[in-house]
CSV table of C-alpha atoms in Angstrom, one decimal:
chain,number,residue,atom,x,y,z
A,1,UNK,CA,68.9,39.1,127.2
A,2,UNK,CA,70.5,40.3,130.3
A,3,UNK,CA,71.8,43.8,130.9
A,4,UNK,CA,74.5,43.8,133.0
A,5,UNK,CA,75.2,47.4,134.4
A,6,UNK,CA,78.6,48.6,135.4
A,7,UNK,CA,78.6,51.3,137.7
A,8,UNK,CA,80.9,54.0,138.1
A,9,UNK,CA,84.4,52.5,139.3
A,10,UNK,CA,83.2,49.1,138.1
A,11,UNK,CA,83.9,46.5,135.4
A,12,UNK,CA,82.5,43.5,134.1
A,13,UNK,CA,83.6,40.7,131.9
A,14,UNK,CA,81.4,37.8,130.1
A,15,UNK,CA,81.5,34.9,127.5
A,16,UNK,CA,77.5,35.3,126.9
A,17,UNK,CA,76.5,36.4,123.9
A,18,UNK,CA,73.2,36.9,125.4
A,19,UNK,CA,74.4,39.3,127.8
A,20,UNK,CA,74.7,43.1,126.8
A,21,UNK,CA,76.5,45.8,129.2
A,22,UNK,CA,76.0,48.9,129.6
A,23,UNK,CA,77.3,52.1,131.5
A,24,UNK,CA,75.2,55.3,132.0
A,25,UNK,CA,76.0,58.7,132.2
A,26,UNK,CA,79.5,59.0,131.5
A,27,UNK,CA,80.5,63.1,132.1
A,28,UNK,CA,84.5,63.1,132.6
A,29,UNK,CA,84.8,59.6,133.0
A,30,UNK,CA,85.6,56.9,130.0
A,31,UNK,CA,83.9,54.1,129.5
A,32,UNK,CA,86.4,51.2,127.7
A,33,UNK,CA,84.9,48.5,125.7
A,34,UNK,CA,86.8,45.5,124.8
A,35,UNK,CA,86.2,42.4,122.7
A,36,UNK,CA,87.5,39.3,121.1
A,37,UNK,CA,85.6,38.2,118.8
A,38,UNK,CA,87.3,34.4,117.8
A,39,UNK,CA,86.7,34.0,121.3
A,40,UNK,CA,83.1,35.7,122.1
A,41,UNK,CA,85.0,37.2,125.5
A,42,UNK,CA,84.2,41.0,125.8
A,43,UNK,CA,84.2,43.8,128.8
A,44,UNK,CA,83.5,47.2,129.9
A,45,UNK,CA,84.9,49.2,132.3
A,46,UNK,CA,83.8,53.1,133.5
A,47,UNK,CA,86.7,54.9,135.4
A,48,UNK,CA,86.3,57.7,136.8
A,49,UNK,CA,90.1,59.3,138.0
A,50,UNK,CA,93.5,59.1,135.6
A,51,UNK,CA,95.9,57.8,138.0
A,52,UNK,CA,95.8,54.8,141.3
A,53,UNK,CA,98.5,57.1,143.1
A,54,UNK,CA,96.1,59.2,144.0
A,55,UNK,CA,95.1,56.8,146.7
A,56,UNK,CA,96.9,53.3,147.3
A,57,UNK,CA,94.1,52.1,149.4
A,58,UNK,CA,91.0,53.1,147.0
A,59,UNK,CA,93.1,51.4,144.3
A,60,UNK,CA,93.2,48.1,145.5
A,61,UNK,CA,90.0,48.5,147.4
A,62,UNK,CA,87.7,49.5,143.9
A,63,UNK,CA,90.6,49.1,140.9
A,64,UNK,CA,87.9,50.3,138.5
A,65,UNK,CA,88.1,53.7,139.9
A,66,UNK,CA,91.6,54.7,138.0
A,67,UNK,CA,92.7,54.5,133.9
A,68,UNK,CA,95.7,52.7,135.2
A,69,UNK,CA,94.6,49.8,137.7
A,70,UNK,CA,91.3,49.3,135.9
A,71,UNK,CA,92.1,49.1,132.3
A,72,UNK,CA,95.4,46.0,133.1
A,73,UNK,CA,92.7,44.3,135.5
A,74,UNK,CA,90.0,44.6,132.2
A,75,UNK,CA,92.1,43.1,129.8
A,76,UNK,CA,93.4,40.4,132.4
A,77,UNK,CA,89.9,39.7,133.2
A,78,UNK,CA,89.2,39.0,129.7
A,79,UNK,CA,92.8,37.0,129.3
A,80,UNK,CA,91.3,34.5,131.7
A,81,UNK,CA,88.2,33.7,130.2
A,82,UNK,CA,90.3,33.2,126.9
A,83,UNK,CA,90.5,36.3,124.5
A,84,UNK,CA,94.0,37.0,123.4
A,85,UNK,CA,95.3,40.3,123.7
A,86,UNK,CA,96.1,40.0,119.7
A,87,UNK,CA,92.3,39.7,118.5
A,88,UNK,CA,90.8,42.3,121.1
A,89,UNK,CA,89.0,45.2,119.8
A,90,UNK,CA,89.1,48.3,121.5
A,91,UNK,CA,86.3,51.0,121.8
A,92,UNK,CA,86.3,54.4,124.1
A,93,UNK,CA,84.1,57.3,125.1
A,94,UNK,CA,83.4,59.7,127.2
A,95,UNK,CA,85.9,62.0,129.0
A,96,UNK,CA,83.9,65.1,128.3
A,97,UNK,CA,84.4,68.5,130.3
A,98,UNK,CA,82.4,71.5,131.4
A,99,UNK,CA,83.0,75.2,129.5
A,100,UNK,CA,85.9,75.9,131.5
A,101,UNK,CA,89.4,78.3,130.2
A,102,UNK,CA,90.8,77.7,133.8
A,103,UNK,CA,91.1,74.0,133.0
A,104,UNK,CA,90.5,73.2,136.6
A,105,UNK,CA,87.3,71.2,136.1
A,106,UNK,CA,89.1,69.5,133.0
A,107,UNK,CA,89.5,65.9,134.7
A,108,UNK,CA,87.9,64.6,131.2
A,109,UNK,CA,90.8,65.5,129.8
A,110,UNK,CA,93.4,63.9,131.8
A,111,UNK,CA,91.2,60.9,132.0
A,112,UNK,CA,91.8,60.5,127.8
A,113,UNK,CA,95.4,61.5,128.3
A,114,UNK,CA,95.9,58.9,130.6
A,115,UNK,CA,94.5,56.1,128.9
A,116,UNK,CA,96.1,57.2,125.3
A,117,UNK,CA,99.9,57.1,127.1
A,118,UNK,CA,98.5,53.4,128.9
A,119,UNK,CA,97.7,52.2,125.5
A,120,UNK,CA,100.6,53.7,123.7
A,121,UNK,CA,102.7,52.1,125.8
A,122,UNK,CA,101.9,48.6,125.8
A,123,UNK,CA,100.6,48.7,122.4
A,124,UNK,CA,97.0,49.0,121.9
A,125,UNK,CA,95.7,50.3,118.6
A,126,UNK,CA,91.8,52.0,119.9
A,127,UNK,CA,90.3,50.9,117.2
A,128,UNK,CA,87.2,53.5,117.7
A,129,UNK,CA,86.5,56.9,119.8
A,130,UNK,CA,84.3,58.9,120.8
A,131,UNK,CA,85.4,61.6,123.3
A,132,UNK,CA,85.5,65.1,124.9
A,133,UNK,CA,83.0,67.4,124.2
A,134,UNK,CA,80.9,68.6,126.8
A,135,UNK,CA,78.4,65.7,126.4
A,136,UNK,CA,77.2,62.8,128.7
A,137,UNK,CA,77.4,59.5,127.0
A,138,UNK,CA,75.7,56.3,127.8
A,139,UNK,CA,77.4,53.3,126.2
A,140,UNK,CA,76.8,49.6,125.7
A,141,UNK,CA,78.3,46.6,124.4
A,142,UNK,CA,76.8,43.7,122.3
A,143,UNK,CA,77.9,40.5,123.2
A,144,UNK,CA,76.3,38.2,120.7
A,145,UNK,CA,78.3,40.6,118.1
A,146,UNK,CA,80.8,42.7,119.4
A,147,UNK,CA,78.9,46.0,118.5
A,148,UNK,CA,79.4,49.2,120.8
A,149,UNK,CA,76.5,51.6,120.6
A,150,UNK,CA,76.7,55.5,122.5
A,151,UNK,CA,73.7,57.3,123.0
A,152,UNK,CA,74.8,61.0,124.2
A,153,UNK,CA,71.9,62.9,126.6
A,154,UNK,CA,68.9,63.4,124.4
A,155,UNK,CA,70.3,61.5,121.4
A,156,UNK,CA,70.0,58.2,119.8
A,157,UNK,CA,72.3,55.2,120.3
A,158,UNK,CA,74.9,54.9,117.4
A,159,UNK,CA,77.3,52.7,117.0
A,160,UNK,CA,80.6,53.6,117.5
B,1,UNK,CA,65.1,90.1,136.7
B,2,UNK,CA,61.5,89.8,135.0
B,3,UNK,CA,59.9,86.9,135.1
B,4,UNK,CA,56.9,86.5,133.2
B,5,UNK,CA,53.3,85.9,134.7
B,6,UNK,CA,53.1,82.5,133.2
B,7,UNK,CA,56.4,81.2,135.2
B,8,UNK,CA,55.4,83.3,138.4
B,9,UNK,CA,51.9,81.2,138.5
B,10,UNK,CA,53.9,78.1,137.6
B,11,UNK,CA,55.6,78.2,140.8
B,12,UNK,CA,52.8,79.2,143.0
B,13,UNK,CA,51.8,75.4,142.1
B,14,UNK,CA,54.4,74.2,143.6
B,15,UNK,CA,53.3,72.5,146.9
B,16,UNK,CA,53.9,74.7,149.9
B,17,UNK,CA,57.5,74.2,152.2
B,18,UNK,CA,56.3,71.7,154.9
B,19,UNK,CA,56.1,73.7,158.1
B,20,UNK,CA,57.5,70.7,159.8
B,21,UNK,CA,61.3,71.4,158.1
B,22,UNK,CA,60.9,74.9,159.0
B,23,UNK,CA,60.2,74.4,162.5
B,24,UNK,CA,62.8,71.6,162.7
B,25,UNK,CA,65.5,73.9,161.3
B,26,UNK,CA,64.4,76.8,163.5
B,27,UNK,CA,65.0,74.9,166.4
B,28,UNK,CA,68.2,73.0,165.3
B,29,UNK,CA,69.8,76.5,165.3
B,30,UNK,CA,68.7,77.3,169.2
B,31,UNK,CA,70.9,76.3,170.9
B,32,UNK,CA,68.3,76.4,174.2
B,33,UNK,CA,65.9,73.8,172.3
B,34,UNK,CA,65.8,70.2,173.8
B,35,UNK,CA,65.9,66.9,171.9
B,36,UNK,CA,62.2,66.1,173.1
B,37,UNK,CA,60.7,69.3,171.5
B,38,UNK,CA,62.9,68.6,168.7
B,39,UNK,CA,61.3,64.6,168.3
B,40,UNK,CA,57.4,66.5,168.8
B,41,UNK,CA,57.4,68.4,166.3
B,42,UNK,CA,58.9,66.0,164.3
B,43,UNK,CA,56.3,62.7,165.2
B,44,UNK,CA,53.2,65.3,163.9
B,45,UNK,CA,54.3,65.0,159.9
B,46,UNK,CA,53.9,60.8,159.6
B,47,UNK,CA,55.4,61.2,155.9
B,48,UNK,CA,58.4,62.4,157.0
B,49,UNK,CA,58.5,60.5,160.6
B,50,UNK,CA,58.6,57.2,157.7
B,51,UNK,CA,61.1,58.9,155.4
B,52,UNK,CA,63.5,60.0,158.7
B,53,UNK,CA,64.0,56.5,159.8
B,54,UNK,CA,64.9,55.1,156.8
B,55,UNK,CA,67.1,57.8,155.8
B,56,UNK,CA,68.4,57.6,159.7
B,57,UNK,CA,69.6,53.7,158.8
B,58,UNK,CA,71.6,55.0,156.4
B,59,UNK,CA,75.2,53.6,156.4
B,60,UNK,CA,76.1,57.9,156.3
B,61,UNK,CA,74.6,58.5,159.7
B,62,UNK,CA,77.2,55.9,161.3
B,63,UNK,CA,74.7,54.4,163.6
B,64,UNK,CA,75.5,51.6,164.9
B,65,UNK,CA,72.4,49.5,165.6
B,66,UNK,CA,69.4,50.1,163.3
B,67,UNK,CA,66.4,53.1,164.8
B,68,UNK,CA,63.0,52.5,165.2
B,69,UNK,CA,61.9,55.5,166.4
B,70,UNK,CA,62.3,59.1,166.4
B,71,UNK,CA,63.3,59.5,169.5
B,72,UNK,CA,66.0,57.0,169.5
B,73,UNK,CA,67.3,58.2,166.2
B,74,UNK,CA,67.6,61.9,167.3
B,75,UNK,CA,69.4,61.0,170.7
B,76,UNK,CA,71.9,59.1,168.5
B,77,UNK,CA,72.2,61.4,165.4
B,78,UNK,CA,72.3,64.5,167.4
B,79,UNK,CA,70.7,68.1,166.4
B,80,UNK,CA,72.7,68.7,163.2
B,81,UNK,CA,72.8,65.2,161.5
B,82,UNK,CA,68.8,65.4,162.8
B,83,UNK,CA,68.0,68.8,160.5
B,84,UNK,CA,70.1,66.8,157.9
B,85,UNK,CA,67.5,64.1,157.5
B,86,UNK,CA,64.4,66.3,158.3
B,87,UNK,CA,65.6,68.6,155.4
B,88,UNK,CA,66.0,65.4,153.0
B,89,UNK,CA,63.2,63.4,154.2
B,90,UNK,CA,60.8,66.9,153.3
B,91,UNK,CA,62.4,67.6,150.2
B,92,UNK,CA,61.8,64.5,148.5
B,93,UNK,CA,58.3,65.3,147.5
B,94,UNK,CA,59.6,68.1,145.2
B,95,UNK,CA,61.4,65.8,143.1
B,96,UNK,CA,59.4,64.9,140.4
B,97,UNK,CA,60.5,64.1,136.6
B,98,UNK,CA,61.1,67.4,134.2
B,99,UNK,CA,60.4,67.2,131.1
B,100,UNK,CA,62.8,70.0,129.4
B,101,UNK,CA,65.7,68.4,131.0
B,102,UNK,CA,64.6,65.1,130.9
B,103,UNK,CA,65.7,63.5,134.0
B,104,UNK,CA,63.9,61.7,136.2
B,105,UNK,CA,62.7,62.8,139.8
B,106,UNK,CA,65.0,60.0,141.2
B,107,UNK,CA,67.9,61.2,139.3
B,108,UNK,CA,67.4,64.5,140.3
B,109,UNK,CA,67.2,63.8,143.8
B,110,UNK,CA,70.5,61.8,143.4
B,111,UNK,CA,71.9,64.8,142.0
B,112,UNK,CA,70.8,66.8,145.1
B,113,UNK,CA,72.1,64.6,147.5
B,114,UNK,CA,75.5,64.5,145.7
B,115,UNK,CA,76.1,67.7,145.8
B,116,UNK,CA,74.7,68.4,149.0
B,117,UNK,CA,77.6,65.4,150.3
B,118,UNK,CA,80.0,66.9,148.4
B,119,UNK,CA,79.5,70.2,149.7
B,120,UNK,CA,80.4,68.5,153.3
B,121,UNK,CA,83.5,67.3,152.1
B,122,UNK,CA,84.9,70.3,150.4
B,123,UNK,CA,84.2,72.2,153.5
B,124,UNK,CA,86.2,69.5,155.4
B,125,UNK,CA,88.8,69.7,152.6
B,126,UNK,CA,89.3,73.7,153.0
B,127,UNK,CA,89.2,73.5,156.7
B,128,UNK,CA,85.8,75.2,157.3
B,129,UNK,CA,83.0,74.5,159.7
B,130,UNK,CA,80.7,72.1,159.2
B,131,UNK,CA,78.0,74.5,158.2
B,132,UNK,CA,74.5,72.7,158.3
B,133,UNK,CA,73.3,75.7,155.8
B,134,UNK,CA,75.3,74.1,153.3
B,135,UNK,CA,73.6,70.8,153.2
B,136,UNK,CA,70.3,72.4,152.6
B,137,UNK,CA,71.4,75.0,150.0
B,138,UNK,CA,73.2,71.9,148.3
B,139,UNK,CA,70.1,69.9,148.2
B,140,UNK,CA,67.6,72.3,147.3
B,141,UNK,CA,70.3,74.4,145.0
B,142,UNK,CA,68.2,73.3,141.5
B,143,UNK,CA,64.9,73.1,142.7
B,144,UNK,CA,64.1,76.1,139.8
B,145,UNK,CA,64.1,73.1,137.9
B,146,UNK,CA,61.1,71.9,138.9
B,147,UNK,CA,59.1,75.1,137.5
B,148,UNK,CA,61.6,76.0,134.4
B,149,UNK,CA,61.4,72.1,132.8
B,150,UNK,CA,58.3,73.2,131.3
B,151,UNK,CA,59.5,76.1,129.9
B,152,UNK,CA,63.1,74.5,128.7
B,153,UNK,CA,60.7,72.0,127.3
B,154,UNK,CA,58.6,74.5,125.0
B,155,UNK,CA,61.8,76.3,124.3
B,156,UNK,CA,63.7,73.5,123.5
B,157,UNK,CA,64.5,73.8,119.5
B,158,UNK,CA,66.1,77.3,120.6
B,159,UNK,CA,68.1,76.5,123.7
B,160,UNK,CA,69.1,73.4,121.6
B,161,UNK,CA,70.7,75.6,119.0
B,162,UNK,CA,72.6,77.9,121.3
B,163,UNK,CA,74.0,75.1,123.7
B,164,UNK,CA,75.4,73.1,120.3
B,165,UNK,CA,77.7,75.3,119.2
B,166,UNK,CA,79.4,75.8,122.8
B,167,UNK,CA,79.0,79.1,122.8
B,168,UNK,CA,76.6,79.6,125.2
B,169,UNK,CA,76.2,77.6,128.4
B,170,UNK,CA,72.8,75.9,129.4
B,171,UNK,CA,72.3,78.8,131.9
B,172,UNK,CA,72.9,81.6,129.6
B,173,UNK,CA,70.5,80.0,126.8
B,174,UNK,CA,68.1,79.8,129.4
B,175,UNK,CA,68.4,83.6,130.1
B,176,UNK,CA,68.4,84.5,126.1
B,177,UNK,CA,65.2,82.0,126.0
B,178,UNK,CA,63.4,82.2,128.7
B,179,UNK,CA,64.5,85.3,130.4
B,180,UNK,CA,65.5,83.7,134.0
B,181,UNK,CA,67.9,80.6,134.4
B,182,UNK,CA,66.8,77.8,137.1
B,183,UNK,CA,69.3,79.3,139.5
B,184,UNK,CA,66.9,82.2,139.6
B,185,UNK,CA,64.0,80.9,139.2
B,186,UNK,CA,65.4,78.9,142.5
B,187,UNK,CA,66.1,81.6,144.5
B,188,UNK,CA,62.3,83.3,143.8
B,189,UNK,CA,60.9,80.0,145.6
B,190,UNK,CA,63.5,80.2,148.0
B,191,UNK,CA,62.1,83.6,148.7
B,192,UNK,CA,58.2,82.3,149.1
B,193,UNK,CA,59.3,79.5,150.7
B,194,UNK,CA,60.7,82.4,153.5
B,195,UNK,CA,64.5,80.7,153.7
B,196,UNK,CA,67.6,82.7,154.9
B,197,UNK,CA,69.0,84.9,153.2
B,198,UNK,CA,72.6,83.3,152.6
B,199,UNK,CA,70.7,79.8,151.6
B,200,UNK,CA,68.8,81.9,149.0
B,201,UNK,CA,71.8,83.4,147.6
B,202,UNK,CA,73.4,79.7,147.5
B,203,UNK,CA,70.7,78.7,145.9
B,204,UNK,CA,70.5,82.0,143.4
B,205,UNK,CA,73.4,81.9,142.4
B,206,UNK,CA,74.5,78.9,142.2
B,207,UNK,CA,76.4,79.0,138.9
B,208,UNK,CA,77.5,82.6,139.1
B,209,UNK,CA,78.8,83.2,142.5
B,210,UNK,CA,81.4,85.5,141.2
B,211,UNK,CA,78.2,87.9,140.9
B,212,UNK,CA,78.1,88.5,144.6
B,213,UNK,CA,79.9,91.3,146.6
B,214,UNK,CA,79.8,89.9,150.0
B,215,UNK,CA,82.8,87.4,150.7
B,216,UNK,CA,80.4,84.6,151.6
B,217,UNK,CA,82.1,81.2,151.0
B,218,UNK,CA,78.6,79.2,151.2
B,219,UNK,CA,77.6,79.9,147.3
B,220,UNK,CA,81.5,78.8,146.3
B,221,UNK,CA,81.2,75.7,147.8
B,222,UNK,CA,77.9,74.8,146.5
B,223,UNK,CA,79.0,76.6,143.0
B,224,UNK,CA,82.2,74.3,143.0
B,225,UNK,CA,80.6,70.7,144.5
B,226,UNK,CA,77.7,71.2,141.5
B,227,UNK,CA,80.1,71.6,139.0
B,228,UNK,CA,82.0,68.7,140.0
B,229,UNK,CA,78.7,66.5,140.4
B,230,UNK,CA,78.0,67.5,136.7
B,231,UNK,CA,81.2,66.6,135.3
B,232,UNK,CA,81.1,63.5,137.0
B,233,UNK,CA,77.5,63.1,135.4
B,234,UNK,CA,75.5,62.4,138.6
B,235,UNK,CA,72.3,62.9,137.9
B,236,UNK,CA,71.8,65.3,134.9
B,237,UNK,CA,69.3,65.8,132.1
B,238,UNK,CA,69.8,67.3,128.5
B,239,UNK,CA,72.1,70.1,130.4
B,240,UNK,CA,74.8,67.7,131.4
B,241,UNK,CA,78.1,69.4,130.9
B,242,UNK,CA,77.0,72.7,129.5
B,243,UNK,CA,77.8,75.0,132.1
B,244,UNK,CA,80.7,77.4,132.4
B,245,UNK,CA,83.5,77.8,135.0
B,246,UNK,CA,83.6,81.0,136.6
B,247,UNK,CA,85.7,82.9,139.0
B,248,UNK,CA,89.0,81.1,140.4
B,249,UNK,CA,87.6,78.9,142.9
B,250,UNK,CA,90.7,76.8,143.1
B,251,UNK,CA,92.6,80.2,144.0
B,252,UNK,CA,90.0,81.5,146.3
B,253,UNK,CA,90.2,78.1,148.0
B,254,UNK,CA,93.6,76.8,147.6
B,255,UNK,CA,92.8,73.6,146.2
B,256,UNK,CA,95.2,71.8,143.7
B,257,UNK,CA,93.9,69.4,140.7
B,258,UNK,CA,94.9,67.0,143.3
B,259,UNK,CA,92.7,68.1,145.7
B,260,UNK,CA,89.4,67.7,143.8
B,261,UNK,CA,90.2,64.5,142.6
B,262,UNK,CA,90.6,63.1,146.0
B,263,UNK,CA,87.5,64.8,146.8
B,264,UNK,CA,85.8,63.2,143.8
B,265,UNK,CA,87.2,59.7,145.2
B,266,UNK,CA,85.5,60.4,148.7
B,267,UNK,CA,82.3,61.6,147.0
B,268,UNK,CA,81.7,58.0,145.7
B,269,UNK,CA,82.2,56.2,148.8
B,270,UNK,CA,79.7,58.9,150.3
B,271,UNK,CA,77.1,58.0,147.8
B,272,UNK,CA,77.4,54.6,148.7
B,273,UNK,CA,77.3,55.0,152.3
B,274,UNK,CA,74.1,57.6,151.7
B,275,UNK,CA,72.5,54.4,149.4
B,276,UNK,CA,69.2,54.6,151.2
B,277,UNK,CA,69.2,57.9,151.4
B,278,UNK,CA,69.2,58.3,147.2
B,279,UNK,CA,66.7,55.9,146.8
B,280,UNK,CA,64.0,57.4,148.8
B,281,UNK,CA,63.4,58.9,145.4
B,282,UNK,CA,63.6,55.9,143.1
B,283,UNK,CA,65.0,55.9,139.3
B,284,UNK,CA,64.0,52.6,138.5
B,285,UNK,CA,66.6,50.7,136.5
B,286,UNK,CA,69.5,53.3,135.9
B,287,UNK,CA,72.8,52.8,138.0
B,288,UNK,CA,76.0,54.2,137.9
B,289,UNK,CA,77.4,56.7,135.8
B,290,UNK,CA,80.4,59.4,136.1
């Protein structure tokens, strides 16, 4: 079995049901795991900011770094190896924050916000979730079955 | 404060501050000391004469044709970028896994670094000097760790049970628990290890700079780059995200959401860049996270 890591600001995309990925660490960042299983084609992406305005250049440079360039180029990623937008199941987590009543540290927060109104809007149904808090989450998908499991810091994996 | 006898003894077995550093950063800051009697004192630790160079070939330090020697590197790096990679290169030894938090030394060290890189950029961000204090109060801010993780460990059940129902921060369990958080416990080595007094208090009070008088912005910028560096998950243990914001650092500081979004963007291409710098302290197996 091969574990693929994705770093922060990184996705990946297979057809191996041998393979199984996996993202560490996620504080205000969300980890999104997609899969279809008629076609065995699944993903993960960790991003780390809500929004690709932010900076045009970084965007194109590293699209895994924002909710809105990253989760379009998962799902395309994951077109062209043959899942169909129709079958795809559609896992989250992380997005956690610090204590914080100023809600300046609270970039978990905008992070979920922006993926909810992404979804929303081009209709995706999350068919699981798993965030906020003030947890870190590790996360992995399953390719031979489709499973997502998050582990938070000094807890055991579960699936989610 | 009191800390017990058991914690005091704990620290004294903490290897002592190589002399080395503290010569190196007592010469950085004369401005009548040479490059040559900066490179001496430098060849007579071998450890961190090994450590320098690599860290040196970092992508950070912007050189543009590899080092092989002190010498060379200092004349290219120049005296501040030089205490920089003394002060790492030294460090490293300190970095060793804690139980209690459960994070590995290389993990740890990541975290130091991070925040030690973003403590550069915020100060580029607000306009203020590029301080060489900040880089060592960033790196060696949690270096209580390495004492309390024993302690955190014994205590754990009970720090557990306060940090769960999110009334109490990591820190302030640690003071119900233990008596003295890591930030503390920090700033009593700082004191043994004879450090400045405004890297002690950066240091001390990490987490609560809102506790000092004195209008110092050094402990704000480390206060604000660690917080950031734990909500982005670089590098923590069991603590993760259970610390509280104090104080209005985006007031004090005129930053905007904006602002420290960009500067988390710019912190991950600095990571990259300071690649071989992290893994001088190696977490075998675990990349990426945020």
């Amino acid at each position: 079995m091969a574990d693929l890591v994705v770093g922060i600001s990184d996705l990946k995309v297979s057809s191996n049901p041998a393979d199984s990925m996996i993202t560490y660490a996620l504080g205000s960042c969300i980890a999104v795991a997609v899969y279809d299983p008629a076609a065995k084609v699944g993903g993960l992406l960790h991003y780390m900011l809500p929004d690709s305005t932010l900076d045009a250049a970084k965007a194109k440079d590293t699209p895994g770094m924002f909710a809105d360039t990253g989760i379009p180029l998962l799902f395309k990623s994951c077109y062209k190896m043959g899942a169909d937008k129709k079958r795809m199941i559609v896992k989250v987590a992380g997005g956690a924050s610090i204590l914080d009543e100023s809600n300046f540290f609270r970039i978990g927060q905008k992070n979920i916000m922006a993926m909810r109104k992404l979804f929303w809007n081009n209709n995706v149904l999350i068919d699981a979730e798993d965030t906020g808090k003030n947890v870190n989450r590790t996360v992995r998908l399953d390719m031979s079955t489709g499973k997502v499991y998050v582990k938070r810091a000094g807890g055991q994996p579960e699936e989610l | 404060m009191k800390i017990n006898k058991r914690i005091l003894k704990s620290i004294k077995t903490l290897p002592p501050f190589p002399v080395t550093i503290q010569k190196v950063m007592t010469l950085a800051g004369d401005p009548d000391s040479s490059l040559t009697e900066l490179a001496a004192v430098i060849r007579l630790d071998q450890a961190i004469t090994a450590n320098i160079l690599r860290i040196c070939n970092s992508a950070y330090f912007g050189l543009r044709r590899p080092v092989d020697n002190v010498n060379d590197a200092i004349m290219h790096m120049g005296k501040k970028n030089v205490l920089r990679a003394v002060v790492a290169a030294g460090l490293t030894r300190y970095f060793r896994s804690t139980k209690g938090y459960d994070v590995k030394g290389g993990d740890l060290w990541e975290h130091a670094v991070a925040v030690a890189l973003m403590s550069q950029i915020c100060a580029a961000r607000i306009s203020r000097p590029d301080d060489p204090r900040l880089f060592t109060a960033g790196v060696l801010h949690d270096i209580g760790k390495m004492v309390m993780g024993e302690f955190v460990h014994e205590a754990w059940q009970k720090i557990q049970e306060l940090t769960e129902s999110q009334k109490y921060s990591f820190l302030e369990a640690e003071e119900e628990v233990i008596g003295v958080n890591h930030a503390e416990l920090g700033g009593e080595i700082a004191l043994i290890w004879k450090f400045p007094d405004e890297i002690l208090k950066a240091i001390a009070f990490h987490h609560r700079p809102d506790l000092l008088a004195d209008g110092d912005a050094v402990p704000w910028i480390v206060y604000l780059s660690n917080q950031v560096c734990h909500v982005m998950g670089i590098g923590v243990g069991t603590d993760a995200l259970a610390y509280r914001a104090v104080g209005d650092v985006a007031g004090r500081f005129g930053l905007k959401q904006r602002d420290l979004e960009d500067m988390m963007a710019q912190l991950h291409k600095s990571l990259q860049d300071a690649r071989e710098l992290v893994s001088i302290v190696s977490a075998p197996g675990k990349k990426g996270r945020g």
